Amino acid sequence: MTRPIAIIGAMDEEITGLREHMQIEAEYKQAGLVFYEGQLAAKPIVLVRCGVGKVNASICTQILADRYQPAAIINSGAAGGIHPNVDIGHIAISTTVLHHDFDTTALGFQPGSIPFMDSSLFLADTHLVQLTQAASENVFGAACTHTGLVVSGDQFISSAEQKQRIGQQFDALCAEMEGAAVAQAAHLNDIPFVIIRVISDRADASAPENFAAFLQSVLPGLTRVVETVVEQA
Ligand code: ADE
């Protein structure tokens, strides 16, 4: 059996477009999650809404690994822009991912470092990154397509202080709430992954308002990008 590509979104809004475009053949339920099994762009996929935050994302990714041994994992959704060039409506593609809220600096470890793991900076699959970059440049244009570090934490970033701290500690494109957990679980299970995020807000005091205002309008372009990546992977 061909191993499927797994696609994870955190919220309903982040999987609805893909669910509408896929042919659903079966549903599997575990841990309060619904795994939609079927085809997208004539490729076998499994699509799931993991819920918000890193614990939900970790549990979901491990179930995917155990049940489907996916050929690749794509985590797609929205994010807050951290880098000054990364604005609302742009796309951020992970080359690397880390937890911005993992803090054992009091013990002498670097910010974001997970003690005693072989790596805390998770490397996305270069082929998936290249495919995503090409697809995004087609849909959004090169000026709105960014590759680099995506950081995650169990926080919705919504103040200048939080944004500044993350920007100073890490050279991050954007912040979101699941990617590093997906990346860590994918790394531990030897599964290639990429995190693909569309920017819904600037991760500052205007973020709650912008997130609500722009989420629905920025997601359809992301759906097109993910569909193209699945088609070409
Ligand atoms: N997802 C979208 N916007 C975000 C933000 N500002 N912080 C964390 N996750 C987000």
Short mmCIF file of C-alpha atoms and ligand atoms in Angstrom, two decimals:
data_model
loop_
_atom_site.label_atom_id
_atom_site.label_comp_id
_atom_site.label_asym_id
_atom_site.label_seq_id
_atom_site.Cartn_x
_atom_site.Cartn_y
_atom_site.Cartn_z
CA MET A 1 0.00 0.00 0.00
CA THR A 2 1.26 3.49 -0.85
CA ARG A 3 2.04 5.44 2.27
CA PRO A 4 -0.19 8.53 2.45
CA ILE A 5 0.82 12.14 2.94
CA ALA A 6 -0.55 13.36 6.26
CA ILE A 7 -1.88 16.91 6.51
CA ILE A 8 -2.46 18.46 9.92
CA GLY A 9 -4.32 21.70 10.65
CA ALA A 10 -5.10 22.98 14.14
CA MET A 11 -8.55 24.47 13.68
CA ASP A 12 -11.62 23.69 11.55
CA GLU A 13 -10.92 26.74 9.37
CA GLU A 14 -7.44 25.39 8.65
CA ILE A 15 -8.65 22.06 7.20
CA THR A 16 -12.05 22.92 5.69
CA GLY A 17 -10.73 23.95 2.25
CA LEU A 18 -8.68 20.77 1.92
CA ARG A 19 -11.51 18.58 3.19
CA GLU A 20 -13.81 20.07 0.55
CA HIS A 21 -11.25 19.34 -2.18
CA MET A 22 -10.47 15.75 -1.15
CA GLN A 23 -12.38 12.55 -1.82
CA ILE A 24 -13.07 11.08 1.62
CA GLU A 25 -13.03 7.26 1.58
CA ALA A 26 -13.06 6.53 5.31
CA GLU A 27 -12.92 8.18 8.72
CA TYR A 28 -10.96 6.90 11.70
CA LYS A 29 -11.47 8.25 15.23
CA GLN A 30 -9.01 8.18 18.10
CA ALA A 31 -8.26 10.46 21.06
CA GLY A 32 -11.12 12.76 20.07
CA LEU A 33 -9.59 13.27 16.61
CA VAL A 34 -11.15 12.45 13.24
CA PHE A 35 -8.70 11.26 10.58
CA TYR A 36 -10.11 11.72 7.06
CA GLU A 37 -8.61 9.07 4.78
CA GLY A 38 -8.85 9.48 1.01
CA GLN A 39 -7.38 11.21 -2.03
CA LEU A 40 -6.28 14.74 -2.82
CA ALA A 41 -4.92 15.55 -6.30
CA ALA A 42 -5.14 11.78 -7.00
CA LYS A 43 -2.71 11.05 -4.13
CA PRO A 44 -3.49 9.11 -0.94
CA ILE A 45 -3.74 11.47 2.01
CA VAL A 46 -4.94 11.56 5.59
CA LEU A 47 -6.24 14.91 6.84
CA VAL A 48 -6.83 15.74 10.49
CA ARG A 49 -7.67 18.69 12.74
CA CYS A 50 -5.34 18.26 15.70
CA GLY A 51 -6.67 21.05 17.93
CA VAL A 52 -4.77 24.09 19.15
CA GLY A 53 -1.39 23.84 20.85
CA LYS A 54 1.63 21.60 21.09
CA VAL A 55 0.23 18.76 23.21
CA ASN A 56 -2.68 18.25 20.79
CA ALA A 57 -0.29 18.41 17.84
CA SER A 58 2.12 15.87 19.40
CA ILE A 59 -0.60 13.34 20.19
CA CYS A 60 -2.04 13.68 16.70
CA THR A 61 1.34 13.30 14.97
CA GLN A 62 2.22 10.18 16.97
CA ILE A 63 -1.12 8.57 16.08
CA LEU A 64 -0.47 9.40 12.42
CA ALA A 65 3.00 7.85 12.63
CA ASP A 66 1.76 4.66 14.33
CA ARG A 67 -1.33 4.06 12.20
CA TYR A 68 -0.31 5.29 8.73
CA GLN A 69 3.53 5.46 8.58
CA PRO A 70 3.01 8.54 6.36
CA ALA A 71 5.48 9.26 3.56
CA ALA A 72 5.48 12.90 4.68
CA ILE A 73 3.72 15.22 7.10
CA ILE A 74 2.53 18.71 6.19
CA ASN A 75 1.37 21.05 8.93
CA SER A 76 -0.49 23.97 7.42
CA GLY A 77 -2.37 26.88 8.95
CA ALA A 78 -2.05 30.47 10.09
CA ALA A 79 0.76 32.22 11.98
CA GLY A 80 1.71 35.61 13.35
CA GLY A 81 4.51 37.40 11.48
CA ILE A 82 7.67 38.00 13.55
CA HIS A 83 10.25 39.09 10.97
CA PRO A 84 9.62 42.68 9.76
CA ASN A 85 9.45 41.53 6.10
CA VAL A 86 6.80 38.89 6.82
CA ASP A 87 3.40 40.56 6.52
CA ILE A 88 -0.26 39.57 6.52
CA GLY A 89 -1.10 37.40 3.50
CA HIS A 90 2.50 36.20 3.07
CA ILE A 91 3.60 32.55 3.27
CA ALA A 92 6.25 31.23 5.67
CA ILE A 93 7.80 27.84 4.86
CA SER A 94 9.90 26.10 7.49
CA THR A 95 13.46 25.12 6.74
CA THR A 96 13.88 24.71 10.51
CA VAL A 97 11.49 24.68 13.48
CA LEU A 98 11.90 25.10 17.25
CA HIS A 99 9.95 25.67 20.48
CA HIS A 100 10.29 29.38 21.39
CA ASP A 101 8.79 28.72 24.85
CA PHE A 102 11.15 25.90 25.86
CA ASP A 103 13.28 27.52 28.56
CA THR A 104 15.94 25.71 30.58
CA THR A 105 18.37 28.63 30.39
CA ALA A 106 18.62 28.56 34.21
CA LEU A 107 20.39 25.22 33.79
CA GLY A 108 22.78 26.64 31.19
CA PHE A 109 20.94 25.51 28.05
CA GLN A 110 20.25 27.81 25.09
CA PRO A 111 16.75 29.30 24.68
CA GLY A 112 14.59 26.78 22.81
CA SER A 113 17.01 23.95 23.50
CA ILE A 114 15.54 20.65 24.78
CA PRO A 115 18.03 19.11 27.22
CA PHE A 116 19.53 15.76 26.21
CA MET A 117 17.87 15.52 22.80
CA ASP A 118 20.07 14.99 19.75
CA SER A 119 18.60 18.18 18.29
CA SER A 120 16.16 20.92 19.25
CA LEU A 121 16.23 22.60 15.85
CA PHE A 122 14.17 20.35 13.65
CA LEU A 123 15.09 20.27 9.96
CA ALA A 124 12.30 20.24 7.41
CA ASP A 125 12.62 18.02 4.35
CA THR A 126 14.49 19.99 1.65
CA HIS A 127 12.50 18.50 -1.24
CA LEU A 128 9.18 19.43 0.42
CA VAL A 129 10.53 22.92 1.11
CA GLN A 130 11.53 23.35 -2.55
CA LEU A 131 8.15 22.11 -3.80
CA THR A 132 6.33 24.40 -1.37
CA GLN A 133 8.46 27.40 -2.28
CA ALA A 134 7.79 26.91 -6.02
CA ALA A 135 4.05 26.43 -5.41
CA SER A 136 3.86 29.47 -3.14
CA GLU A 137 5.80 31.68 -5.57
CA ASN A 138 3.22 30.73 -8.20
CA VAL A 139 0.23 31.53 -6.00
CA PHE A 140 1.55 34.39 -3.82
CA GLY A 141 4.60 35.67 -5.74
CA ALA A 142 8.26 35.49 -4.70
CA ALA A 143 8.15 38.69 -2.62
CA CYS A 144 5.45 37.19 -0.38
CA THR A 145 7.11 33.75 -0.04
CA HIS A 146 9.61 33.27 2.80
CA THR A 147 11.68 30.26 3.85
CA GLY A 148 13.42 30.01 7.21
CA LEU A 149 12.84 29.40 10.90
CA VAL A 150 9.28 28.86 12.18
CA VAL A 151 8.87 28.93 15.97
CA SER A 152 6.07 27.53 18.12
CA GLY A 153 4.79 27.97 21.66
CA ASP A 154 1.64 27.49 23.68
CA GLN A 155 0.91 31.21 23.43
CA PHE A 156 -1.00 33.41 21.01
CA ILE A 157 1.56 36.19 20.51
CA SER A 158 -0.26 39.50 20.88
CA SER A 159 2.04 42.13 22.34
CA ALA A 160 5.05 44.11 21.18
CA GLU A 161 7.02 42.72 24.15
CA GLN A 162 6.35 39.06 23.31
CA LYS A 163 7.10 39.68 19.64
CA GLN A 164 10.32 41.51 20.45
CA ARG A 165 11.53 38.75 22.79
CA ILE A 166 10.97 36.09 20.14
CA GLY A 167 12.53 38.25 17.41
CA GLN A 168 15.62 38.93 19.54
CA GLN A 169 16.15 35.33 20.70
CA PHE A 170 15.45 33.65 17.36
CA ASP A 171 15.73 34.74 13.73
CA ALA A 172 12.15 33.60 13.17
CA LEU A 173 9.83 34.29 10.26
CA CYS A 174 6.67 33.69 12.26
CA ALA A 175 5.21 32.23 15.45
CA GLU A 176 2.44 29.69 15.74
CA MET A 177 1.29 27.03 18.19
CA GLU A 178 1.82 23.53 16.74
CA GLY A 179 4.66 23.32 14.20
CA ALA A 180 7.52 22.45 16.58
CA ALA A 181 5.49 19.65 18.17
CA VAL A 182 4.67 18.19 14.75
CA ALA A 183 8.33 18.58 13.75
CA GLN A 184 9.64 16.96 16.94
CA ALA A 185 7.28 13.99 16.63
CA ALA A 186 8.08 13.65 12.91
CA HIS A 187 11.82 13.78 13.69
CA LEU A 188 11.51 11.10 16.39
CA ASN A 189 9.61 8.88 13.96
CA ASP A 190 11.91 9.60 10.97
CA ILE A 191 9.18 11.12 8.84
CA PRO A 192 9.94 14.00 6.42
CA PHE A 193 7.92 17.11 7.23
CA VAL A 194 7.31 20.74 6.32
CA ILE A 195 5.41 23.49 8.12
CA ILE A 196 3.54 25.86 5.79
CA ARG A 197 1.94 28.93 7.35
CA VAL A 198 0.02 31.86 5.95
CA ILE A 199 0.36 35.06 7.97
CA SER A 200 -2.92 36.20 9.54
CA ASP A 201 -1.53 38.91 11.84
CA ARG A 202 1.63 40.70 12.97
CA ALA A 203 1.86 39.03 16.42
CA ASP A 204 1.48 42.39 18.18
CA ALA A 205 -1.33 44.19 19.99
CA SER A 206 -3.36 44.23 16.77
CA ALA A 207 -3.06 40.43 16.41
CA PRO A 208 -6.39 39.32 17.97
CA GLU A 209 -8.31 41.76 15.76
CA ASN A 210 -6.32 40.96 12.60
CA PHE A 211 -6.46 37.21 13.20
CA ALA A 212 -10.27 37.40 13.34
CA ALA A 213 -10.45 39.73 10.34
CA PHE A 214 -7.98 38.01 7.98
CA LEU A 215 -8.03 34.28 8.84
CA GLN A 216 -10.79 33.33 6.40
CA SER A 217 -9.45 35.45 3.54
CA VAL A 218 -5.81 34.25 3.67
CA LEU A 219 -6.51 30.51 3.95
CA PRO A 220 -7.75 29.70 0.38
CA GLY A 221 -4.33 30.57 -1.13
CA LEU A 222 -2.68 28.27 1.41
CA THR A 223 -5.05 25.46 0.41
CA ARG A 224 -3.92 25.87 -3.23
CA VAL A 225 -0.29 25.69 -2.19
CA VAL A 226 -0.79 22.54 -0.09
CA GLU A 227 -2.77 20.86 -2.87
CA THR A 228 0.03 21.57 -5.37
CA VAL A 229 2.66 20.20 -2.99
CA VAL A 230 0.65 16.99 -2.50
CA GLU A 231 0.20 16.67 -6.27
CA GLN A 232 3.93 17.04 -6.94
CA ALA A 233 5.39 15.21 -3.92
N1 ADE B 1 -1.43 31.86 14.81
C1 ADE B 1 -1.86 32.92 14.09
N2 ADE B 1 -1.46 34.06 14.68
C2 ADE B 1 -0.74 33.71 15.78
C3 ADE B 1 -0.09 34.44 16.80
N3 ADE B 1 -0.09 35.78 16.79
N4 ADE B 1 0.52 33.74 17.79
C4 ADE B 1 0.50 32.40 17.79
N5 ADE B 1 -0.12 31.66 16.88
C5 ADE B 1 -0.73 32.30 15.86
#
